[in-house]
Coordinates of C-alpha atoms in Angstrom, one line a residue:
X1 CA -9.4 -44.1 -14.4
X2 CA -6.4 -45.8 -13.0
X3 CA -8.3 -49.1 -13.0
X4 CA -9.1 -48.8 -16.8
X5 CA -5.5 -47.9 -17.6
X6 CA -4.2 -50.9 -15.6
X7 CA -6.7 -53.1 -17.4
X8 CA -5.5 -51.8 -20.8
X9 CA -1.9 -52.4 -19.9
X10 CA -2.7 -55.9 -18.8
X11 CA -4.5 -56.6 -22.0
X12 CA -1.6 -55.3 -24.1
X13 CA 0.8 -57.4 -22.1
X14 CA -1.3 -60.5 -22.8
X15 CA -1.4 -59.7 -26.5
X16 CA 2.4 -59.2 -26.6
X17 CA 2.9 -62.5 -24.8
X18 CA 0.6 -64.2 -27.3
X19 CA 2.4 -62.7 -30.2
X20 CA 5.8 -63.6 -28.8
X21 CA 4.6 -67.2 -28.2
X22 CA 3.3 -67.3 -31.8
X23 CA 6.6 -66.1 -33.3
X24 CA 8.5 -68.6 -31.2
X25 CA 6.3 -71.4 -32.5
X26 CA 6.6 -70.3 -36.1
X27 CA 10.4 -70.1 -35.8
X28 CA 10.5 -73.5 -34.3
X29 CA 8.4 -75.0 -37.0
X30 CA 10.5 -73.3 -39.7
X31 CA 13.6 -74.8 -38.1
X32 CA 12.1 -78.2 -38.1
X33 CA 10.9 -77.9 -41.7
X34 CA 14.3 -77.3 -43.2
X35 CA 15.9 -80.5 -42.1
X36 CA 12.8 -82.3 -43.4
X37 CA 13.2 -80.8 -46.8
X38 CA 16.9 -81.8 -46.8
X39 CA 15.9 -85.3 -45.8
X40 CA 13.2 -85.3 -48.5
X41 CA 15.8 -84.3 -51.1
X42 CA 18.2 -87.2 -50.2
X43 CA 15.5 -89.8 -49.5
X44 CA 16.3 -91.7 -52.8
X45 CA 19.9 -92.2 -51.6
X46 CA 18.8 -93.2 -48.2
X47 CA 16.3 -95.7 -49.8
X48 CA 19.1 -97.1 -51.9
X49 CA 21.3 -97.5 -48.8
X50 CA 18.5 -99.3 -47.0
X51 CA 18.0 -101.5 -50.0
X52 CA 21.7 -102.3 -50.1
X53 CA 21.8 -103.2 -46.4
X54 CA 18.7 -105.4 -46.9
X55 CA 20.2 -107.2 -49.9
X56 CA 23.5 -107.7 -48.0
X57 CA 21.6 -109.4 -45.2
X58 CA 20.0 -111.8 -47.8
X59 CA 23.4 -112.8 -49.3
X60 CA 24.4 -116.4 -48.7
X61 CA 27.1 -116.6 -46.0
X62 CA 30.5 -118.0 -46.7
X63 CA 30.8 -121.6 -45.7
X64 CA 33.4 -122.7 -43.2
X65 CA 35.0 -125.2 -45.5
X66 CA 38.5 -124.8 -46.8
X67 CA 38.6 -124.0 -50.5
X68 CA 34.9 -123.1 -50.5
X69 CA 35.2 -119.3 -50.1
X70 CA 32.5 -116.9 -51.4
X71 CA 30.4 -119.6 -53.0
X72 CA 27.9 -117.2 -54.4
X73 CA 29.9 -114.0 -54.6
X74 CA 29.8 -113.8 -58.4
X75 CA 26.6 -112.3 -59.7
X76 CA 25.1 -112.1 -56.2
X77 CA 21.8 -110.2 -55.6
X78 CA 23.8 -107.2 -54.2
X79 CA 25.9 -107.0 -57.4
X80 CA 22.8 -107.2 -59.5
X81 CA 21.5 -104.0 -57.9
X82 CA 24.9 -102.4 -58.3
X83 CA 26.0 -103.8 -61.7
X84 CA 27.8 -100.7 -62.7
X85 CA 29.9 -100.7 -59.5
X86 CA 30.7 -104.3 -60.3
X87 CA 31.8 -103.2 -63.7
X88 CA 34.1 -100.6 -62.2
X89 CA 35.7 -103.3 -60.0
X90 CA 36.1 -105.7 -62.9
X91 CA 37.6 -102.9 -65.0
X92 CA 40.1 -102.0 -62.2
X93 CA 41.2 -105.6 -61.9
X94 CA 41.6 -105.9 -65.6
X95 CA 43.7 -102.8 -65.8
X96 CA 46.0 -104.2 -63.2
X97 CA 46.8 -107.1 -65.4
X98 CA 49.4 -107.0 -68.1
X99 CA 46.8 -106.4 -70.9
X100 CA 47.1 -103.1 -72.7
X101 CA 43.6 -101.8 -73.1
X102 CA 41.7 -98.6 -73.3
X103 CA 40.0 -98.2 -70.0
X104 CA 37.2 -95.8 -71.1
X105 CA 36.4 -98.0 -74.1
X106 CA 36.2 -101.2 -72.0
X107 CA 34.0 -99.5 -69.4
X108 CA 31.7 -98.3 -72.1
X109 CA 31.6 -101.8 -73.6
X110 CA 30.6 -103.2 -70.2
X111 CA 28.0 -100.5 -69.7
X112 CA 26.5 -101.3 -73.1
X113 CA 26.5 -105.0 -72.3
X114 CA 24.7 -104.5 -69.0
X115 CA 22.1 -102.3 -70.7
X116 CA 21.5 -104.6 -73.6
X117 CA 22.1 -108.3 -73.9
X118 CA 24.3 -109.4 -76.9
X119 CA 24.0 -112.4 -79.1
X120 CA 27.1 -114.3 -79.8
X121 CA 27.5 -115.0 -82.7
X122 CA 24.9 -114.2 -85.4
X123 CA 22.5 -117.0 -86.0
X124 CA 20.2 -117.4 -89.0
X125 CA 17.8 -119.9 -87.6
X126 CA 15.0 -118.9 -85.2
X127 CA 14.4 -119.9 -81.6
X128 CA 11.6 -122.3 -82.5
X129 CA 14.5 -124.7 -83.3
X130 CA 14.4 -125.7 -79.7
X131 CA 10.8 -126.6 -79.6
X132 CA 9.8 -130.3 -79.5
X133 CA 6.5 -130.9 -81.1
X134 CA 3.8 -133.3 -80.0
X135 CA 5.0 -133.4 -76.4
X136 CA 2.7 -133.4 -73.4
X137 CA 5.4 -132.3 -71.1
X138 CA 5.4 -128.7 -69.8
X139 CA 9.2 -128.5 -69.8
X140 CA 10.6 -125.6 -71.8
X141 CA 14.2 -124.6 -72.6
X142 CA 13.9 -121.9 -69.9
X143 CA 13.2 -124.6 -67.3
X144 CA 16.7 -126.2 -67.8
X145 CA 19.8 -125.0 -65.9
X146 CA 22.9 -126.1 -67.8
X147 CA 26.2 -125.7 -66.0
X148 CA 29.6 -126.0 -67.7
X149 CA 32.7 -126.7 -65.6
X150 CA 35.8 -125.0 -66.8
X151 CA 39.1 -123.4 -65.6
X152 CA 40.7 -120.1 -66.6
X153 CA 43.6 -122.0 -68.3
X154 CA 41.1 -123.4 -70.8
X155 CA 38.9 -120.3 -71.3
X156 CA 40.4 -119.4 -74.7
X157 CA 41.2 -122.9 -76.0
X158 CA 37.9 -124.5 -75.0
X159 CA 35.2 -121.9 -74.4
X160 CA 35.6 -120.1 -77.8
X161 CA 34.4 -123.1 -79.8
X162 CA 31.4 -123.9 -77.7
X163 CA 30.4 -120.3 -77.4
X164 CA 30.4 -120.1 -81.2
X165 CA 28.4 -123.3 -81.6
X166 CA 25.9 -125.1 -79.3
X167 CA 25.8 -122.4 -76.5
X168 CA 24.2 -120.0 -78.9
X169 CA 21.1 -122.3 -78.9
X170 CA 20.8 -122.0 -75.1
X171 CA 22.7 -118.9 -74.1
X172 CA 20.2 -117.9 -71.4
X173 CA 20.3 -121.3 -69.8
X174 CA 24.1 -122.0 -69.8
X175 CA 26.4 -120.9 -66.9
X176 CA 30.1 -121.4 -66.8
X177 CA 31.8 -122.3 -63.5
X178 CA 35.4 -121.4 -63.3
X179 CA 38.1 -120.5 -60.8
X180 CA 39.1 -116.9 -61.6
X181 CA 37.7 -113.6 -62.8
X182 CA 38.0 -113.1 -66.6
X183 CA 36.7 -109.8 -68.0
X184 CA 36.7 -110.9 -71.6
X185 CA 34.7 -114.1 -71.0
X186 CA 32.3 -112.3 -68.7
X187 CA 31.4 -110.3 -71.7
X188 CA 31.3 -113.3 -74.1
X189 CA 29.1 -115.3 -71.9
X190 CA 26.6 -112.6 -71.3
X191 CA 27.5 -112.3 -67.7
X192 CA 27.2 -116.0 -67.1
X193 CA 30.7 -116.7 -66.0
X194 CA 30.8 -117.6 -62.3
X195 CA 34.0 -117.5 -60.3
X196 CA 33.7 -120.2 -57.7
X197 CA 36.9 -119.3 -56.0
X198 CA 37.8 -122.9 -56.0
X199 CA 41.2 -124.4 -56.7
X200 CA 42.3 -124.5 -60.4
X201 CA 43.9 -127.9 -59.8
X202 CA 42.2 -130.9 -61.5
X203 CA 42.0 -132.8 -58.2
X204 CA 39.2 -134.1 -56.0
X205 CA 38.9 -131.0 -53.8
X206 CA 38.9 -128.6 -56.8
X207 CA 36.3 -130.6 -58.7
X208 CA 34.0 -131.2 -55.7
X209 CA 34.2 -127.5 -54.8
X210 CA 33.0 -126.4 -58.2
X211 CA 30.3 -129.1 -58.3
X212 CA 29.1 -127.9 -54.9
X213 CA 28.7 -124.3 -56.3
X214 CA 27.0 -125.6 -59.4
X215 CA 24.4 -127.5 -57.4
X216 CA 23.7 -124.6 -55.1
X217 CA 23.3 -122.2 -58.0
X218 CA 20.8 -124.6 -59.6
X219 CA 18.7 -124.7 -56.4
X220 CA 18.7 -120.9 -56.3
X221 CA 17.5 -120.7 -59.9
X222 CA 14.2 -122.6 -59.2
X223 CA 14.5 -124.3 -62.5
X224 CA 13.1 -127.8 -63.2
X225 CA 16.2 -129.6 -64.5
X226 CA 19.9 -129.5 -63.6
X227 CA 22.2 -130.6 -66.4
X228 CA 26.0 -130.6 -66.0
X229 CA 28.6 -130.8 -68.7
X230 CA 32.3 -130.1 -69.1
X231 CA 34.0 -127.5 -71.3
X232 CA 35.2 -130.2 -73.7
X233 CA 31.6 -131.3 -74.4
X234 CA 29.4 -130.4 -77.4
X235 CA 25.8 -130.5 -76.4
X236 CA 23.0 -131.2 -79.0
X237 CA 20.5 -128.9 -77.3
X238 CA 17.4 -129.9 -79.3
X239 CA 18.2 -133.6 -78.5
X240 CA 18.7 -132.8 -74.9
X241 CA 15.3 -131.1 -74.8
X242 CA 13.7 -134.0 -76.6
X243 CA 14.9 -136.2 -73.7
X244 CA 13.8 -134.0 -70.9
X245 CA 10.3 -133.3 -72.2
X246 CA 9.5 -137.0 -71.9
X247 CA 9.9 -137.0 -68.2
X248 CA 8.3 -135.2 -65.2
X249 CA 10.6 -133.0 -63.3
X250 CA 8.4 -133.6 -60.2
X251 CA 9.6 -137.2 -60.1
X252 CA 13.0 -138.5 -59.2
X253 CA 15.2 -138.8 -62.3
X254 CA 19.0 -139.1 -62.7
X255 CA 20.1 -139.3 -66.4
X256 CA 23.6 -140.1 -67.7
X257 CA 25.9 -142.9 -68.8
X258 CA 28.6 -144.8 -66.7
X259 CA 32.1 -145.1 -68.0
X260 CA 32.6 -148.5 -66.2
X261 CA 31.1 -151.9 -67.0
X262 CA 30.1 -152.8 -63.4
X263 CA 28.9 -150.8 -60.4
X264 CA 31.7 -149.1 -58.5
X265 CA 32.5 -150.8 -55.2
X266 CA 34.0 -148.9 -52.3
X267 CA 34.5 -149.7 -48.6
X268 CA 31.9 -148.3 -46.2
X269 CA 34.1 -146.1 -44.0
X270 CA 31.5 -146.2 -41.2
X271 CA 31.6 -150.0 -41.4
X272 CA 35.0 -151.3 -42.6
X273 CA 33.6 -154.9 -42.8
X274 CA 31.1 -153.9 -45.5
X275 CA 31.5 -153.0 -49.2
X276 CA 28.9 -150.8 -50.9
X277 CA 28.3 -150.5 -54.7
X278 CA 26.6 -148.0 -56.9
X279 CA 26.4 -146.6 -60.4
X280 CA 27.4 -143.1 -61.3
X281 CA 27.0 -141.0 -64.5
X282 CA 30.4 -139.8 -65.9
X283 CA 30.7 -136.1 -65.5
X284 CA 32.7 -135.8 -68.7
X285 CA 29.7 -137.1 -70.7
X286 CA 27.2 -135.0 -68.8
X287 CA 24.2 -135.8 -66.6
X288 CA 20.8 -134.4 -65.7
X289 CA 18.9 -134.4 -62.4
X290 CA 15.3 -133.5 -61.9
X291 CA 14.3 -130.8 -59.4
X292 CA 12.4 -133.3 -57.3
X293 CA 15.5 -135.4 -56.8
X294 CA 17.7 -132.4 -56.3
X295 CA 15.4 -131.3 -53.4
X296 CA 15.9 -134.7 -51.8
X297 CA 19.7 -134.1 -52.1
X298 CA 19.5 -130.8 -50.4
X299 CA 20.0 -131.9 -46.8
X300 CA 23.1 -133.9 -47.9
X301 CA 24.7 -131.8 -50.6
X302 CA 23.6 -128.1 -50.4
X303 CA 25.4 -125.2 -48.8
X304 CA 28.8 -126.8 -49.1
X305 CA 27.9 -130.1 -47.6
X306 CA 28.6 -131.8 -50.9
X307 CA 32.4 -131.2 -50.3
X308 CA 32.1 -133.0 -46.9
X309 CA 30.6 -136.1 -48.7
X310 CA 33.4 -136.0 -51.2
X311 CA 36.0 -136.0 -48.4
X312 CA 34.2 -138.8 -46.7
X313 CA 34.3 -141.2 -49.6
X314 CA 37.5 -139.6 -51.1
X315 CA 36.2 -139.7 -54.6
X316 CA 35.6 -137.1 -57.3
X317 CA 32.5 -135.0 -57.9
X318 CA 30.7 -137.2 -60.4
X319 CA 31.2 -140.2 -58.3
X320 CA 30.0 -138.4 -55.3
X321 CA 26.8 -137.4 -57.1
X322 CA 26.2 -141.1 -57.9
X323 CA 27.0 -142.1 -54.3
X324 CA 24.4 -139.6 -52.9
X325 CA 21.7 -140.6 -55.3
X326 CA 22.1 -144.3 -55.6
X327 CA 23.5 -145.3 -52.2
X328 CA 22.2 -142.7 -49.8
X329 CA 18.8 -141.9 -51.4
X330 CA 18.3 -145.3 -53.1
X331 CA 17.4 -143.8 -56.4
X332 CA 18.6 -145.4 -59.6
X333 CA 20.5 -144.0 -62.5
X334 CA 18.6 -144.1 -65.8
X335 CA 21.3 -144.9 -68.4
X336 CA 21.1 -142.8 -71.6
X337 CA 23.4 -144.1 -74.2
X338 CA 23.4 -140.9 -76.1
X339 CA 25.8 -139.1 -73.6
X340 CA 29.4 -139.4 -74.6
X341 CA 32.7 -138.6 -72.9
X342 CA 36.3 -138.6 -74.2
X343 CA 36.8 -141.9 -72.3
X344 CA 35.2 -143.6 -75.3
X345 CA 36.4 -143.6 -78.9
X346 CA 34.7 -140.7 -80.7
X347 CA 35.3 -142.2 -84.1
X348 CA 33.0 -145.1 -83.3
X349 CA 30.0 -142.7 -83.3
X350 CA 28.6 -143.0 -86.8
X351 CA 27.9 -139.7 -88.6
X352 CA 24.3 -140.8 -89.6
X353 CA 23.5 -141.0 -85.8
X354 CA 24.8 -137.5 -84.9
X355 CA 21.4 -136.0 -84.6
X356 CA 20.4 -138.7 -82.1
X357 CA 23.3 -138.1 -79.7
X358 CA 23.1 -135.7 -76.8
X359 CA 26.7 -135.0 -76.0
X360 CA 30.1 -135.4 -77.7
X361 CA 33.7 -134.8 -76.5
X362 CA 37.3 -134.9 -77.6
X363 CA 40.8 -135.3 -76.1
X364 CA 44.4 -135.1 -77.1
X365 CA 47.4 -137.1 -75.7
X366 CA 50.7 -136.1 -77.3
X367 CA 50.2 -136.6 -81.1
X368 CA 47.2 -138.8 -80.7
X369 CA 43.7 -137.3 -80.8
X370 CA 40.3 -138.7 -79.9
X371 CA 37.8 -136.8 -82.1
X372 CA 34.7 -137.3 -84.2
X373 CA 35.1 -138.4 -87.8
X374 CA 33.1 -135.7 -89.6
X375 CA 33.7 -133.9 -92.8
X376 CA 33.9 -130.1 -92.8
X377 CA 36.5 -127.6 -91.8
X378 CA 40.3 -128.2 -92.0
X379 CA 41.7 -130.0 -89.0
X380 CA 44.0 -127.0 -88.2
X381 CA 41.0 -124.7 -88.1
X382 CA 38.8 -127.2 -86.3
X383 CA 40.9 -129.6 -84.2
X384 CA 38.0 -130.5 -81.9
X385 CA 35.7 -131.1 -84.9
X386 CA 33.0 -129.2 -83.1
X387 CA 32.7 -126.6 -85.8
X388 CA 32.2 -129.3 -88.4
X389 CA 29.7 -131.2 -86.2
X390 CA 27.7 -128.0 -85.6
X391 CA 27.5 -127.2 -89.3
X392 CA 26.4 -130.8 -89.9
X393 CA 23.6 -130.4 -87.4
X394 CA 22.7 -126.8 -88.1
X395 CA 23.9 -125.9 -91.6
X396 CA 22.2 -122.5 -91.6
X397 CA 24.5 -120.8 -89.0
X398 CA 26.3 -117.9 -90.5
X399 CA 29.9 -119.3 -90.2
X400 CA 28.7 -122.5 -91.9
X401 CA 27.7 -120.6 -95.0
X402 CA 31.0 -119.0 -95.7

């Protein structure tokens, strides 16, 4: 009897131990499950942080060259993922200025802009205007990267007129390279205003710094053609496309027009007994470089190395481009007479040939002006004559019909 009782007690003890062990396991599992649920609830945020860190690692690093800070900071990949945060920062900087604005209204304007691209201004002609018929080339407008060099001092006086005219025909392809943040023109350019953080001075270092950023941004774009212009240029976009579609971007091409009659001669600083000579396309008239040639320039000019070449030869940006292409790479400039800078008299360009020209310019020195001779708007309303030129070329634009 005692044996049976002892056996029952032992069995009960075993059952109790098993139950206790089961309860302990269930409690432990419950405790582990709760943090997992919390982690599950915040996993999107964690994923976003992981994404942020991964994008940060992919950002180009700042070059160790003076005056070449934060080359790609504007519109970087990280800011594209956090566009609204960028808007907050831009808004904060704008509110710190002397402008009197409504903060909520400006933020809403930026928010709407980021959600939906705007067209500036209204245009009555359709996009097929940019198509060139009967061409065997595969080059399309989207394959062209157009950079416009400017400075904050000239944003209002120079950018307004080109944003209203020729840029409308290629607003997805045109990027403006400046030297300061500007909230208003970030909106007007559809987010294509790039602060290079270069000097605003019109000297060699400032110009070369901006050109270095332009070149690097083009390489990042993976487009087929790099075309540079200044903020005092009017670009006949259909005529530019008509030129580019005739050539293969997989071959080495350097288009532009010199502003001198003979090749430039400079001493070879590595060999003082020797002179070197080369042609260069004037930046003030514009120039274009094929992707194939740009890739050959990469080891010499990319990632800030362009500035080192400028310092080596001690000449401006457009001259340095010619030096690299003609002297270093031994590729020739293809002269296109239809590029024009303010260094030549604009009144010598005949009005009947306007449609054949690629770029125009203007300048003012005291009371003297160098502008096109073209009928149209009053000179006080259109001192550059770009509005009148645009209406001559594209008469169906809305402002031309008023």
